[in-house]
């Protein structure tokens, strides 16, 4: 792939160490990755991922959520005579993606964030246990609902343990003690005490974009079982969790003011629960919901793991949630659905996430649902979900109305 001018200058320098020192002095000030204009396409930029080796390493690979490239195509090269590893890619200028490095040395590898990243975010489910590195190209959509503001009132989060040992946390908005009317309700799957939904709700309340709303952040006991179209778990959410919360807090019982949301498998569960229990949840907010999911596909995938490739000609099935919506009468729910335009996985997703999501959208159209469907310029990636939770809540609940497009 074509290198940008800064890397070409390093590679062509007669004094690579001096050129490297000058490059990193600049990068430590402006941040990484290096983003430069593409010489032939104004809608594309040249992005150079850079890692400085402070120890001997054998290989460096960049992992991100948009390219779907195999590891060998994501490997960085070592600039001769330096400690700088680099890889330059042409990237569309509206792309935003989380990334990290995988550094191989000896018999093992280590995941490492980009310590000089221009953008770092505290993700809810970080693989690093620290803020994630994020590439934000020049034309990427600005995201702000999940940014913590220092000068606004904050809600309160209180934890509880239910009878089955499940942890839940309840967020109440600023001024809750002085509010007379029952609050709107947001149920967040895969929840925890510091979930970004808390910041999103604080910001939405501060800007007056939603009615006063409480959130129930639900911890999972076994997410792979509970979030995959499980009738018992959905019944628990509707018939046990909501009544428990209403006894302890002043919450609405109106399904039209109650939203269930989740990301990935959580989005799948939200769609399934809304269909099964519209008497409890009148609004579904899916962020990269795993619409591709099918239990038989998963079972075959794990059975074949280690026993050779899947037979050529094996056919994919209609995903479970699409079949559920096709067979059922239209439920009295509204749906906000988003998916990354580059979500062509994860294995064993057949069909791929993006194609299954479009199929689900078409079923919603056929059935006459009130819904929004959007594709963002990213992959299966929390950097988008954190802020777009706010967009979904505005469309589903804003009493002043919102753009339905």
Short mmCIF file of C-alpha atoms in Angstrom, two decimals:
data_model
loop_
_atom_site.label_atom_id
_atom_site.label_comp_id
_atom_site.label_asym_id
_atom_site.label_seq_id
_atom_site.Cartn_x
_atom_site.Cartn_y
_atom_site.Cartn_z
CA UNK A 1 0.00 0.00 0.00
CA UNK A 2 1.11 3.56 -0.66
CA UNK A 3 3.00 5.29 2.13
CA UNK A 4 2.32 8.89 3.11
CA UNK A 5 4.94 11.64 2.84
CA UNK A 6 6.01 11.47 6.51
CA UNK A 7 6.82 7.76 6.31
CA UNK A 8 8.50 8.12 2.92
CA UNK A 9 10.73 10.78 4.43
CA UNK A 10 11.69 8.39 7.22
CA UNK A 11 12.37 5.51 4.81
CA UNK A 12 14.42 7.68 2.44
CA UNK A 13 16.44 9.51 5.09
CA UNK A 14 20.23 9.24 5.12
CA UNK A 15 20.07 9.46 8.93
CA UNK A 16 17.10 7.26 9.94
CA UNK A 17 17.66 7.69 13.68
CA UNK A 18 17.57 11.48 13.44
CA UNK A 19 14.51 11.32 11.18
CA UNK A 20 12.84 8.92 13.60
CA UNK A 21 13.52 11.21 16.56
CA UNK A 22 12.02 14.19 14.71
CA UNK A 23 8.97 12.15 13.67
CA UNK A 24 8.22 10.95 17.20
CA UNK A 25 8.80 14.39 18.71
CA UNK A 26 5.97 15.59 16.46
CA UNK A 27 3.76 12.55 17.01
CA UNK A 28 3.99 12.81 20.79
CA UNK A 29 2.61 16.32 20.42
CA UNK A 30 -0.17 15.81 17.84
CA UNK A 31 -0.95 12.15 18.52
CA UNK A 32 -1.27 8.99 16.47
CA UNK A 33 -2.21 7.45 14.09
CA UNK A 34 -0.68 9.67 11.44
CA UNK A 35 -3.50 10.93 9.19
CA UNK A 36 -2.61 12.54 5.85
CA UNK A 37 -4.59 13.52 2.72
CA UNK A 38 -4.83 10.94 -0.04
CA UNK A 39 -3.18 12.36 -3.18
CA UNK A 40 -5.87 11.06 -5.56
CA UNK A 41 -9.12 10.88 -3.57
CA UNK A 42 -10.49 13.73 -1.42
CA UNK A 43 -12.89 11.31 0.32
CA UNK A 44 -10.00 9.08 1.45
CA UNK A 45 -7.09 9.68 3.80
CA UNK A 46 -3.83 7.85 4.36
CA UNK A 47 -3.76 6.45 7.89
CA UNK A 48 -0.44 5.23 9.28
CA UNK A 49 -0.55 3.13 12.44
CA UNK A 50 2.74 3.49 14.33
CA UNK A 51 4.29 1.66 17.25
CA UNK A 52 7.68 2.37 18.79
CA UNK A 53 9.48 -0.76 20.01
CA UNK A 54 11.17 -0.23 23.37
CA UNK A 55 12.20 -3.90 23.43
CA UNK A 56 13.01 -6.63 20.87
CA UNK A 57 9.85 -7.91 19.17
CA UNK A 58 9.22 -10.29 16.30
CA UNK A 59 5.95 -9.03 14.88
CA UNK A 60 3.36 -6.29 15.39
CA UNK A 61 -0.24 -6.48 14.14
CA UNK A 62 -2.94 -3.81 14.34
CA UNK A 63 -6.41 -5.05 15.29
CA UNK A 64 -9.41 -2.87 14.38
CA UNK A 65 -13.10 -3.28 13.62
CA UNK A 66 -13.50 -2.19 10.01
CA UNK A 67 -11.11 -3.86 7.54
CA UNK A 68 -11.92 -7.59 7.88
CA UNK A 69 -8.33 -8.17 6.67
CA UNK A 70 -6.45 -11.33 7.73
CA UNK A 71 -3.66 -10.89 10.29
CA UNK A 72 -0.89 -10.97 7.70
CA UNK A 73 -2.46 -7.99 5.93
CA UNK A 74 -2.64 -6.07 9.23
CA UNK A 75 1.02 -6.63 10.09
CA UNK A 76 3.25 -3.59 10.57
CA UNK A 77 6.68 -3.26 8.95
CA UNK A 78 9.85 -2.17 10.73
CA UNK A 79 11.44 0.92 9.20
CA UNK A 80 15.09 -0.06 8.50
CA UNK A 81 17.59 1.28 11.01
CA UNK A 82 14.89 2.35 13.50
CA UNK A 83 12.59 1.03 16.22
CA UNK A 84 9.47 2.27 14.42
CA UNK A 85 6.88 -0.21 13.17
CA UNK A 86 4.30 1.13 10.73
CA UNK A 87 1.48 0.26 8.35
CA UNK A 88 -0.21 2.75 6.00
CA UNK A 89 -3.74 2.18 4.72
CA UNK A 90 -6.09 4.22 2.54
CA UNK A 91 -9.19 4.74 4.70
CA UNK A 92 -12.45 6.49 3.84
CA UNK A 93 -12.59 9.82 5.62
CA UNK A 94 -15.83 9.12 7.55
CA UNK A 95 -14.48 6.02 9.32
CA UNK A 96 -14.21 5.73 13.09
CA UNK A 97 -12.86 2.57 14.74
CA UNK A 98 -11.35 1.27 17.95
CA UNK A 99 -7.93 -0.32 17.52
CA UNK A 100 -5.04 -1.80 19.46
CA UNK A 101 -1.74 -3.52 18.73
CA UNK A 102 -0.86 -7.17 19.20
CA UNK A 103 2.86 -7.47 19.83
CA UNK A 104 4.56 -10.84 19.39
CA UNK A 105 7.78 -11.72 21.17
CA UNK A 106 9.11 -15.14 22.09
CA UNK A 107 6.28 -17.65 22.45
CA UNK A 108 3.52 -15.22 23.35
CA UNK A 109 1.78 -12.01 22.41
CA UNK A 110 0.49 -8.96 24.24
CA UNK A 111 -2.40 -6.60 23.48
CA UNK A 112 -1.28 -3.00 23.80
CA UNK A 113 -3.19 0.22 23.37
CA UNK A 114 -1.70 3.12 21.45
CA UNK A 115 -0.25 5.29 24.22
CA UNK A 116 -0.03 8.27 21.87
CA UNK A 117 -3.53 7.91 20.40
CA UNK A 118 -5.28 11.17 19.48
CA UNK A 119 -8.52 9.77 20.93
CA UNK A 120 -8.82 7.41 23.91
CA UNK A 121 -12.15 6.37 25.41
CA UNK A 122 -13.16 4.49 28.59
CA UNK A 123 -15.21 1.73 26.99
CA UNK A 124 -17.68 -0.39 28.94
CA UNK A 125 -16.18 -3.71 27.85
CA UNK A 126 -12.55 -2.83 27.14
CA UNK A 127 -10.29 -5.73 26.17
CA UNK A 128 -7.37 -3.80 27.65
CA UNK A 129 -8.79 -2.79 31.01
CA UNK A 130 -7.86 0.80 30.22
CA UNK A 131 -9.07 3.48 27.79
CA UNK A 132 -9.26 2.21 24.23
CA UNK A 133 -7.45 3.82 21.30
CA UNK A 134 -9.77 5.18 18.62
CA UNK A 135 -9.04 6.24 15.04
CA UNK A 136 -11.27 9.19 14.08
CA UNK A 137 -10.86 10.16 10.44
CA UNK A 138 -11.36 13.84 9.47
CA UNK A 139 -14.90 13.38 8.13
CA UNK A 140 -16.15 11.04 10.84
CA UNK A 141 -19.45 11.79 12.50
CA UNK A 142 -18.93 13.73 15.75
CA UNK A 143 -20.06 11.78 18.80
CA UNK A 144 -20.70 13.49 22.10
CA UNK A 145 -23.51 11.93 24.17
CA UNK A 146 -21.07 9.67 26.02
CA UNK A 147 -18.51 12.41 26.78
CA UNK A 148 -18.54 13.25 30.48
CA UNK A 149 -19.28 16.94 31.07
CA UNK A 150 -17.80 18.54 34.18
CA UNK A 151 -20.45 21.22 34.68
CA UNK A 152 -23.83 19.45 34.66
CA UNK A 153 -25.89 17.80 37.42
CA UNK A 154 -25.39 14.07 37.79
CA UNK A 155 -27.78 11.32 38.63
CA UNK A 156 -27.34 8.68 41.33
CA UNK A 157 -26.50 5.00 40.84
CA UNK A 158 -27.50 2.48 43.51
CA UNK A 159 -26.58 -1.21 43.43
CA UNK A 160 -28.62 -4.22 44.52
CA UNK A 161 -28.37 -8.02 44.46
CA UNK A 162 -31.47 -9.97 43.54
CA UNK A 163 -32.50 -13.32 44.93
CA UNK A 164 -30.71 -15.33 42.24
CA UNK A 165 -27.45 -13.49 42.93
CA UNK A 166 -27.83 -11.20 39.96
CA UNK A 167 -26.37 -7.71 40.37
CA UNK A 168 -28.39 -4.75 39.14
CA UNK A 169 -27.82 -1.01 39.41
CA UNK A 170 -30.50 1.66 39.26
CA UNK A 171 -29.78 5.14 37.93
CA UNK A 172 -32.09 7.97 38.96
CA UNK A 173 -31.80 11.40 37.33
CA UNK A 174 -30.75 14.62 39.05
CA UNK A 175 -33.54 16.00 41.23
CA UNK A 176 -35.31 12.65 41.50
CA UNK A 177 -36.45 13.33 45.08
CA UNK A 178 -38.32 16.42 43.91
CA UNK A 179 -40.05 14.83 40.92
CA UNK A 180 -43.70 13.97 41.44
CA UNK A 181 -44.46 12.06 38.23
CA UNK A 182 -43.27 8.49 37.58
CA UNK A 183 -40.03 8.29 35.63
CA UNK A 184 -39.55 6.82 32.20
CA UNK A 185 -37.56 3.58 32.23
CA UNK A 186 -34.52 2.35 30.32
CA UNK A 187 -33.42 -1.28 30.86
CA UNK A 188 -29.77 -1.78 29.85
CA UNK A 189 -28.53 -5.32 29.25
CA UNK A 190 -24.90 -6.23 30.01
CA UNK A 191 -25.07 -3.46 32.62
CA UNK A 192 -22.63 -2.50 35.35
CA UNK A 193 -22.19 0.36 37.82
CA UNK A 194 -20.03 2.58 35.57
CA UNK A 195 -21.81 1.89 32.31
CA UNK A 196 -21.63 4.75 29.79
CA UNK A 197 -25.45 4.87 29.73
CA UNK A 198 -25.22 6.83 32.99
CA UNK A 199 -23.22 9.61 31.33
CA UNK A 200 -25.49 9.57 28.28
CA UNK A 201 -28.56 10.00 30.47
CA UNK A 202 -26.95 12.83 32.44
CA UNK A 203 -26.20 14.66 29.18
CA UNK A 204 -29.65 14.07 27.70
CA UNK A 205 -31.31 15.30 30.89
CA UNK A 206 -29.07 18.38 31.01
CA UNK A 207 -30.06 19.28 27.43
CA UNK A 208 -33.74 18.54 28.00
CA UNK A 209 -33.81 15.97 25.19
CA UNK A 210 -35.70 13.25 27.10
CA UNK A 211 -38.20 13.15 29.93
CA UNK A 212 -36.81 12.31 33.41
CA UNK A 213 -35.74 8.69 33.00
CA UNK A 214 -34.37 5.99 35.29
CA UNK A 215 -32.13 3.19 34.08
CA UNK A 216 -31.96 -0.39 35.33
CA UNK A 217 -28.51 -1.74 34.50
CA UNK A 218 -28.80 -5.52 34.44
CA UNK A 219 -25.80 -7.75 35.12
CA UNK A 220 -25.77 -11.06 33.27
CA UNK A 221 -25.33 -14.42 34.98
CA UNK A 222 -24.62 -16.18 31.66
CA UNK A 223 -24.88 -13.79 28.73
CA UNK A 224 -24.48 -16.48 26.05
CA UNK A 225 -27.57 -18.23 27.42
CA UNK A 226 -29.66 -15.30 28.66
CA UNK A 227 -29.23 -12.98 25.69
CA UNK A 228 -29.87 -15.51 22.91
CA UNK A 229 -33.65 -15.54 22.51
CA UNK A 230 -34.26 -17.08 25.95
CA UNK A 231 -37.95 -17.00 26.85
CA UNK A 232 -37.27 -17.41 30.58
CA UNK A 233 -34.89 -14.47 30.80
CA UNK A 234 -37.19 -12.21 28.80
CA UNK A 235 -40.07 -13.21 31.08
CA UNK A 236 -37.90 -12.37 34.10
CA UNK A 237 -37.21 -8.88 32.72
CA UNK A 238 -40.89 -8.18 32.09
CA UNK A 239 -42.57 -9.92 35.03
CA UNK A 240 -39.97 -9.77 37.80
CA UNK A 241 -37.36 -7.08 37.21
CA UNK A 242 -39.71 -4.25 36.27
CA UNK A 243 -42.18 -4.92 39.15
CA UNK A 244 -39.26 -5.14 41.59
CA UNK A 245 -37.93 -1.78 40.40
CA UNK A 246 -41.36 -0.13 40.56
CA UNK A 247 -41.74 -1.14 44.19
CA UNK A 248 -38.48 0.58 45.07
CA UNK A 249 -38.67 3.62 42.77
CA UNK A 250 -41.34 5.85 41.22
CA UNK A 251 -41.30 4.36 37.74
CA UNK A 252 -43.85 4.32 34.98
CA UNK A 253 -45.82 1.18 34.15
CA UNK A 254 -46.56 2.46 30.64
CA UNK A 255 -44.84 0.38 27.93
CA UNK A 256 -44.74 3.45 25.65
CA UNK A 257 -42.37 5.07 28.18
CA UNK A 258 -40.25 1.94 28.70
CA UNK A 259 -37.18 1.13 26.57
CA UNK A 260 -35.03 -1.99 26.50
CA UNK A 261 -31.57 -1.74 24.97
CA UNK A 262 -28.44 -3.76 24.39
CA UNK A 263 -25.38 -4.06 22.17
CA UNK A 264 -24.43 -7.15 20.19
CA UNK A 265 -26.16 -10.13 21.87
CA UNK A 266 -27.85 -7.59 24.13
CA UNK A 267 -29.46 -6.01 21.05
CA UNK A 268 -30.70 -9.44 19.97
CA UNK A 269 -32.25 -9.97 23.40
CA UNK A 270 -33.85 -6.52 23.32
CA UNK A 271 -35.58 -7.29 20.00
CA UNK A 272 -36.71 -10.71 21.23
CA UNK A 273 -37.99 -9.38 24.56
CA UNK A 274 -39.88 -6.52 22.93
CA UNK A 275 -41.63 -8.95 20.58
CA UNK A 276 -42.50 -11.37 23.41
CA UNK A 277 -43.48 -8.73 25.98
CA UNK A 278 -44.89 -5.58 24.37
CA UNK A 279 -47.09 -5.24 27.47
CA UNK A 280 -43.90 -4.29 29.34
CA UNK A 281 -41.53 -2.84 26.73
CA UNK A 282 -42.92 -0.52 24.09
CA UNK A 283 -39.52 0.51 22.70
CA UNK A 284 -36.51 -1.50 21.48
CA UNK A 285 -33.07 0.09 20.99
CA UNK A 286 -30.69 -2.24 19.13
CA UNK A 287 -27.02 -1.31 18.72
CA UNK A 288 -25.29 -3.82 16.43
CA UNK A 289 -27.78 -6.42 17.61
CA UNK A 290 -26.65 -9.95 16.73
CA UNK A 291 -29.46 -10.48 14.25
CA UNK A 292 -27.43 -13.22 12.52
CA UNK A 293 -27.72 -15.53 15.55
CA UNK A 294 -29.05 -19.04 15.03
CA UNK A 295 -28.62 -21.87 17.57
CA UNK A 296 -28.05 -24.60 14.96
CA UNK A 297 -25.41 -22.54 13.18
CA UNK A 298 -23.56 -22.03 16.46
CA UNK A 299 -23.78 -25.69 17.40
CA UNK A 300 -22.35 -26.82 14.06
CA UNK A 301 -19.61 -24.22 14.29
CA UNK A 302 -18.39 -25.43 17.67
CA UNK A 303 -18.71 -29.09 16.70
CA UNK A 304 -16.52 -28.49 13.65
CA UNK A 305 -13.91 -26.47 15.55
CA UNK A 306 -10.69 -28.47 15.38
CA UNK A 307 -12.20 -31.13 13.09
CA UNK A 308 -11.59 -29.46 9.75
CA UNK A 309 -13.37 -26.86 7.64
CA UNK A 310 -17.09 -26.71 7.11
CA UNK A 311 -18.27 -28.63 4.08
CA UNK A 312 -18.42 -26.63 0.89
CA UNK A 313 -22.02 -25.99 -0.05
CA UNK A 314 -23.43 -25.85 3.49
CA UNK A 315 -26.35 -23.44 3.56
CA UNK A 316 -27.07 -20.75 6.10
CA UNK A 317 -30.42 -20.66 7.86
CA UNK A 318 -32.80 -17.80 8.39
CA UNK A 319 -31.61 -16.24 11.68
CA UNK A 320 -33.78 -16.95 14.71
CA UNK A 321 -34.98 -13.40 15.42
CA UNK A 322 -35.98 -12.84 11.79
CA UNK A 323 -38.04 -16.01 11.90
CA UNK A 324 -39.67 -14.90 15.15
CA UNK A 325 -40.74 -11.55 13.68
CA UNK A 326 -41.91 -13.12 10.42
CA UNK A 327 -44.20 -15.60 12.18
CA UNK A 328 -45.62 -13.25 14.82
CA UNK A 329 -48.33 -10.65 14.50
CA UNK A 330 -46.98 -7.10 14.61
CA UNK A 331 -46.27 -6.13 18.20
CA UNK A 332 -47.10 -2.68 19.61
CA UNK A 333 -43.46 -1.63 19.79
CA UNK A 334 -41.17 0.92 18.12
CA UNK A 335 -37.64 -0.06 17.13
CA UNK A 336 -34.42 1.90 16.69
CA UNK A 337 -31.88 -0.34 14.92
CA UNK A 338 -28.26 0.49 14.09
CA UNK A 339 -25.45 -1.59 12.63
CA UNK A 340 -21.94 -0.90 11.40
CA UNK A 341 -21.60 -0.77 7.63
CA UNK A 342 -18.49 -2.98 7.89
CA UNK A 343 -19.87 -5.69 10.18
CA UNK A 344 -19.03 -8.77 8.15
CA UNK A 345 -18.64 -11.06 11.14
CA UNK A 346 -18.16 -12.37 13.70
CA UNK A 347 -17.59 -16.05 12.95
CA UNK A 348 -19.71 -18.09 12.61
CA UNK A 349 -22.13 -15.38 11.47
CA UNK A 350 -23.83 -16.63 8.31
CA UNK A 351 -25.31 -14.44 7.00
CA UNK A 352 -23.00 -11.66 8.05
CA UNK A 353 -24.21 -9.13 10.60
CA UNK A 354 -24.77 -6.34 8.08
CA UNK A 355 -26.77 -8.53 5.71
CA UNK A 356 -28.87 -10.07 8.48
CA UNK A 357 -29.58 -6.59 9.83
CA UNK A 358 -30.82 -5.42 6.44
CA UNK A 359 -33.00 -8.52 6.20
CA UNK A 360 -34.46 -7.76 9.61
CA UNK A 361 -35.11 -4.16 8.52
CA UNK A 362 -37.01 -5.44 5.48
CA UNK A 363 -39.14 -7.72 7.66
CA UNK A 364 -39.97 -4.73 9.88
CA UNK A 365 -41.04 -2.83 6.77
CA UNK A 366 -43.18 -5.72 5.56
CA UNK A 367 -44.87 -6.04 8.94
CA UNK A 368 -45.56 -2.32 9.20
CA UNK A 369 -43.43 -1.48 12.26
CA UNK A 370 -42.58 2.08 13.25
CA UNK A 371 -38.80 1.95 13.15
CA UNK A 372 -35.53 3.66 12.32
CA UNK A 373 -32.69 1.80 10.61
CA UNK A 374 -29.23 3.36 10.35
CA UNK A 375 -25.77 2.20 9.27
CA UNK A 376 -22.73 3.94 10.73
CA UNK A 377 -19.23 4.10 9.22
CA UNK A 378 -17.70 1.55 11.56
CA UNK A 379 -17.67 -2.07 12.64
CA UNK A 380 -18.86 -4.06 15.65
CA UNK A 381 -17.50 -1.38 17.87
CA UNK A 382 -18.36 0.26 21.17
CA UNK A 383 -16.95 3.63 20.12
CA UNK A 384 -20.22 4.09 18.18
CA UNK A 385 -22.64 2.37 20.58
CA UNK A 386 -21.76 4.60 23.56
CA UNK A 387 -22.99 7.79 21.92
CA UNK A 388 -25.65 6.41 19.59
CA UNK A 389 -27.54 5.16 22.63
CA UNK A 390 -28.42 8.81 23.05
CA UNK A 391 -29.64 9.14 19.46
CA UNK A 392 -31.88 6.13 19.91
CA UNK A 393 -33.37 7.41 23.16
CA UNK A 394 -34.14 10.78 21.59
CA UNK A 395 -35.95 9.20 18.65
CA UNK A 396 -37.89 6.78 20.83
CA UNK A 397 -38.83 9.10 23.69
CA UNK A 398 -38.29 12.80 22.96
CA UNK A 399 -41.66 14.42 23.81
CA UNK A 400 -40.96 17.22 21.31
CA UNK A 401 -40.57 14.70 18.51
CA UNK A 402 -37.40 13.89 16.62
CA UNK A 403 -36.20 13.31 13.09
CA UNK A 404 -37.81 10.05 12.03
CA UNK A 405 -35.36 9.59 9.14
#
